PDB file of C-alpha atoms in Angstrom:
ATOM      1  CA  UNK A  69      -0.249   0.079  -0.155  1.00 49.00           C
ATOM      2  CA  UNK A  70       1.179   3.246  -0.957  1.00 54.00           C
ATOM      3  CA  UNK A  71      -0.815   5.365   1.815  1.00 53.00           C
ATOM      4  CA  UNK A  72       1.246   2.763   4.368  1.00 54.00           C
ATOM      5  CA  UNK A  73       5.016   3.200   2.656  1.00 56.00           C
ATOM      6  CA  UNK A  74       5.007   7.205   3.221  1.00 55.00           C
ATOM      7  CA  UNK A  75       3.931   7.395   6.680  1.00 56.00           C
ATOM      8  CA  UNK A  76       6.498   5.305   7.695  1.00 66.00           C
ATOM      9  CA  UNK A  77       9.413   7.424   5.662  1.00 71.00           C
ATOM     10  CA  UNK A  78      11.351  10.482   8.028  1.00 74.00           C
ATOM     11  CA  UNK A  79       9.683  13.677   6.885  1.00 77.00           C
ATOM     12  CA  UNK A  80      11.688  15.914   5.166  1.00 77.00           C
ATOM     13  CA  UNK A  81      12.764  19.123   8.122  1.00 80.00           C
ATOM     14  CA  UNK A  82      12.813  22.156   5.118  1.00 77.00           C
ATOM     15  CA  UNK A  83      14.683  25.883   6.041  1.00 79.00           C
ATOM     16  CA  UNK A  84      12.901  28.680   5.681  1.00 83.00           C
ATOM     17  CA  UNK A  85      13.998  30.902   3.122  1.00 79.00           C
ATOM     18  CA  UNK A  86      14.586  34.794   3.953  1.00 87.00           C
ATOM     19  CA  UNK A  87      13.355  37.088   1.335  1.00 86.00           C
ATOM     20  CA  UNK A  88      16.454  37.285  -0.080  1.00 90.00           C
ATOM     21  CA  UNK A  89      16.976  34.226  -0.782  1.00 87.00           C
ATOM     22  CA  UNK A  90      13.619  34.176  -2.757  1.00 84.00           C
ATOM     23  CA  UNK A  91      14.417  36.928  -4.871  1.00 86.00           C
ATOM     24  CA  UNK A  92      17.755  35.744  -5.898  1.00 88.00           C
ATOM     25  CA  UNK A  93      16.179  31.796  -6.515  1.00 85.00           C
ATOM     26  CA  UNK A  94      12.928  33.502  -8.719  1.00 84.00           C
ATOM     27  CA  UNK A  95      16.202  35.854 -10.477  1.00 86.00           C
ATOM     28  CA  UNK A  96      18.048  32.281 -10.866  1.00 86.00           C
ATOM     29  CA  UNK A  97      15.179  30.417 -12.800  1.00 83.00           C
ATOM     30  CA  UNK A  98      13.685  33.765 -14.197  1.00 82.00           C
ATOM     31  CA  UNK A  99      17.072  33.977 -16.320  1.00 85.00           C
ATOM     32  CA  UNK A 100      17.619  30.279 -16.897  1.00 82.00           C
ATOM     33  CA  UNK A 101      13.760  30.409 -18.856  1.00 79.00           C
ATOM     34  CA  UNK A 102      15.581  33.238 -20.374  1.00 80.00           C
ATOM     35  CA  UNK A 103      18.721  31.681 -21.913  1.00 82.00           C
ATOM     36  CA  UNK A 104      16.132  28.631 -23.091  1.00 78.00           C
ATOM     37  CA  UNK A 105      14.343  30.606 -25.145  1.00 77.00           C
ATOM     38  CA  UNK A 106      16.815  33.893 -26.433  1.00 80.00           C
ATOM     39  CA  UNK A 107      16.622  33.253 -29.892  1.00 82.00           C
ATOM     40  CA  UNK A 108      12.612  32.941 -30.078  1.00 77.00           C
ATOM     41  CA  UNK A 109      11.268  34.729 -32.791  1.00 82.00           C
ATOM     42  CA  UNK A 110       8.164  37.387 -30.355  1.00 79.00           C
ATOM     43  CA  UNK A 111       4.351  37.437 -31.460  1.00 81.00           C
ATOM     44  CA  UNK A 112       3.587  40.137 -31.970  1.00 84.00           C
ATOM     45  CA  UNK A 113       0.291  40.639 -29.912  1.00 82.00           C
ATOM     46  CA  UNK A 114      -2.239  43.657 -30.001  1.00 86.00           C
ATOM     47  CA  UNK A 115      -4.428  43.508 -26.619  1.00 83.00           C
ATOM     48  CA  UNK A 116      -6.529  46.683 -25.821  1.00 88.00           C
ATOM     49  CA  UNK A 117      -4.798  48.518 -27.758  1.00 87.00           C
ATOM     50  CA  UNK A 118      -1.303  48.032 -26.381  1.00 85.00           C
ATOM     51  CA  UNK A 119       1.410  45.817 -27.753  1.00 86.00           C
ATOM     52  CA  UNK A 120       2.893  43.212 -26.282  1.00 81.00           C
ATOM     53  CA  UNK A 121       5.475  40.748 -27.110  1.00 76.00           C
ATOM     54  CA  UNK A 122       5.187  37.981 -26.162  1.00 76.00           C
ATOM     55  CA  UNK A 123       7.764  35.134 -26.139  1.00 73.00           C
ATOM     56  CA  UNK A 124       5.699  31.752 -27.455  1.00 73.00           C
ATOM     57  CA  UNK A 125       7.367  28.645 -24.906  1.00 72.00           C
ATOM     58  CA  UNK A 126       7.911  25.664 -26.240  1.00 72.00           C
ATOM     59  CA  UNK A 127       7.000  23.139 -22.587  1.00 72.00           C
ATOM     60  CA  UNK A 128       9.618  21.259 -23.149  1.00 75.00           C
ATOM     61  CA  UNK A 129      12.245  23.451 -23.329  1.00 75.00           C
ATOM     62  CA  UNK A 130      10.447  25.670 -20.496  1.00 76.00           C
ATOM     63  CA  UNK A 131       9.919  22.073 -18.103  1.00 73.00           C
ATOM     64  CA  UNK A 132      13.560  21.816 -18.526  1.00 74.00           C
ATOM     65  CA  UNK A 133      14.982  24.393 -17.706  1.00 74.00           C
ATOM     66  CA  UNK A 134      12.401  24.206 -14.203  1.00 74.00           C
ATOM     67  CA  UNK A 135      13.605  20.594 -13.681  1.00 75.00           C
ATOM     68  CA  UNK A 136      16.857  22.083 -12.407  1.00 72.00           C
ATOM     69  CA  UNK A 137      15.118  24.438  -9.727  1.00 68.00           C
ATOM     70  CA  UNK A 138      12.207  22.277  -8.631  1.00 69.00           C
ATOM     71  CA  UNK A 139      10.730  18.968  -8.491  1.00 63.00           C
ATOM     72  CA  UNK A 140       7.660  18.146 -10.669  1.00 55.00           C
ATOM     73  CA  UNK A 141       6.038  15.073  -8.546  1.00 52.00           C
TER      74      UNK A 141
END
């Protein structure tokens, strides 16, 4: 039984992160994602009179970039 086995495992102790630590981590993730999509041509979108230059993202490349920093269960 999966539930029984999970209850026998020791709980993982997570250390609290300060706002500064979180900001550094978010900047690293953003830089990694930006690097993965650097050569992708932007798409021009007009929304409510505003011009938006959006970068289409390939899901596999995005998940690969994020997986270096996060755990996907």
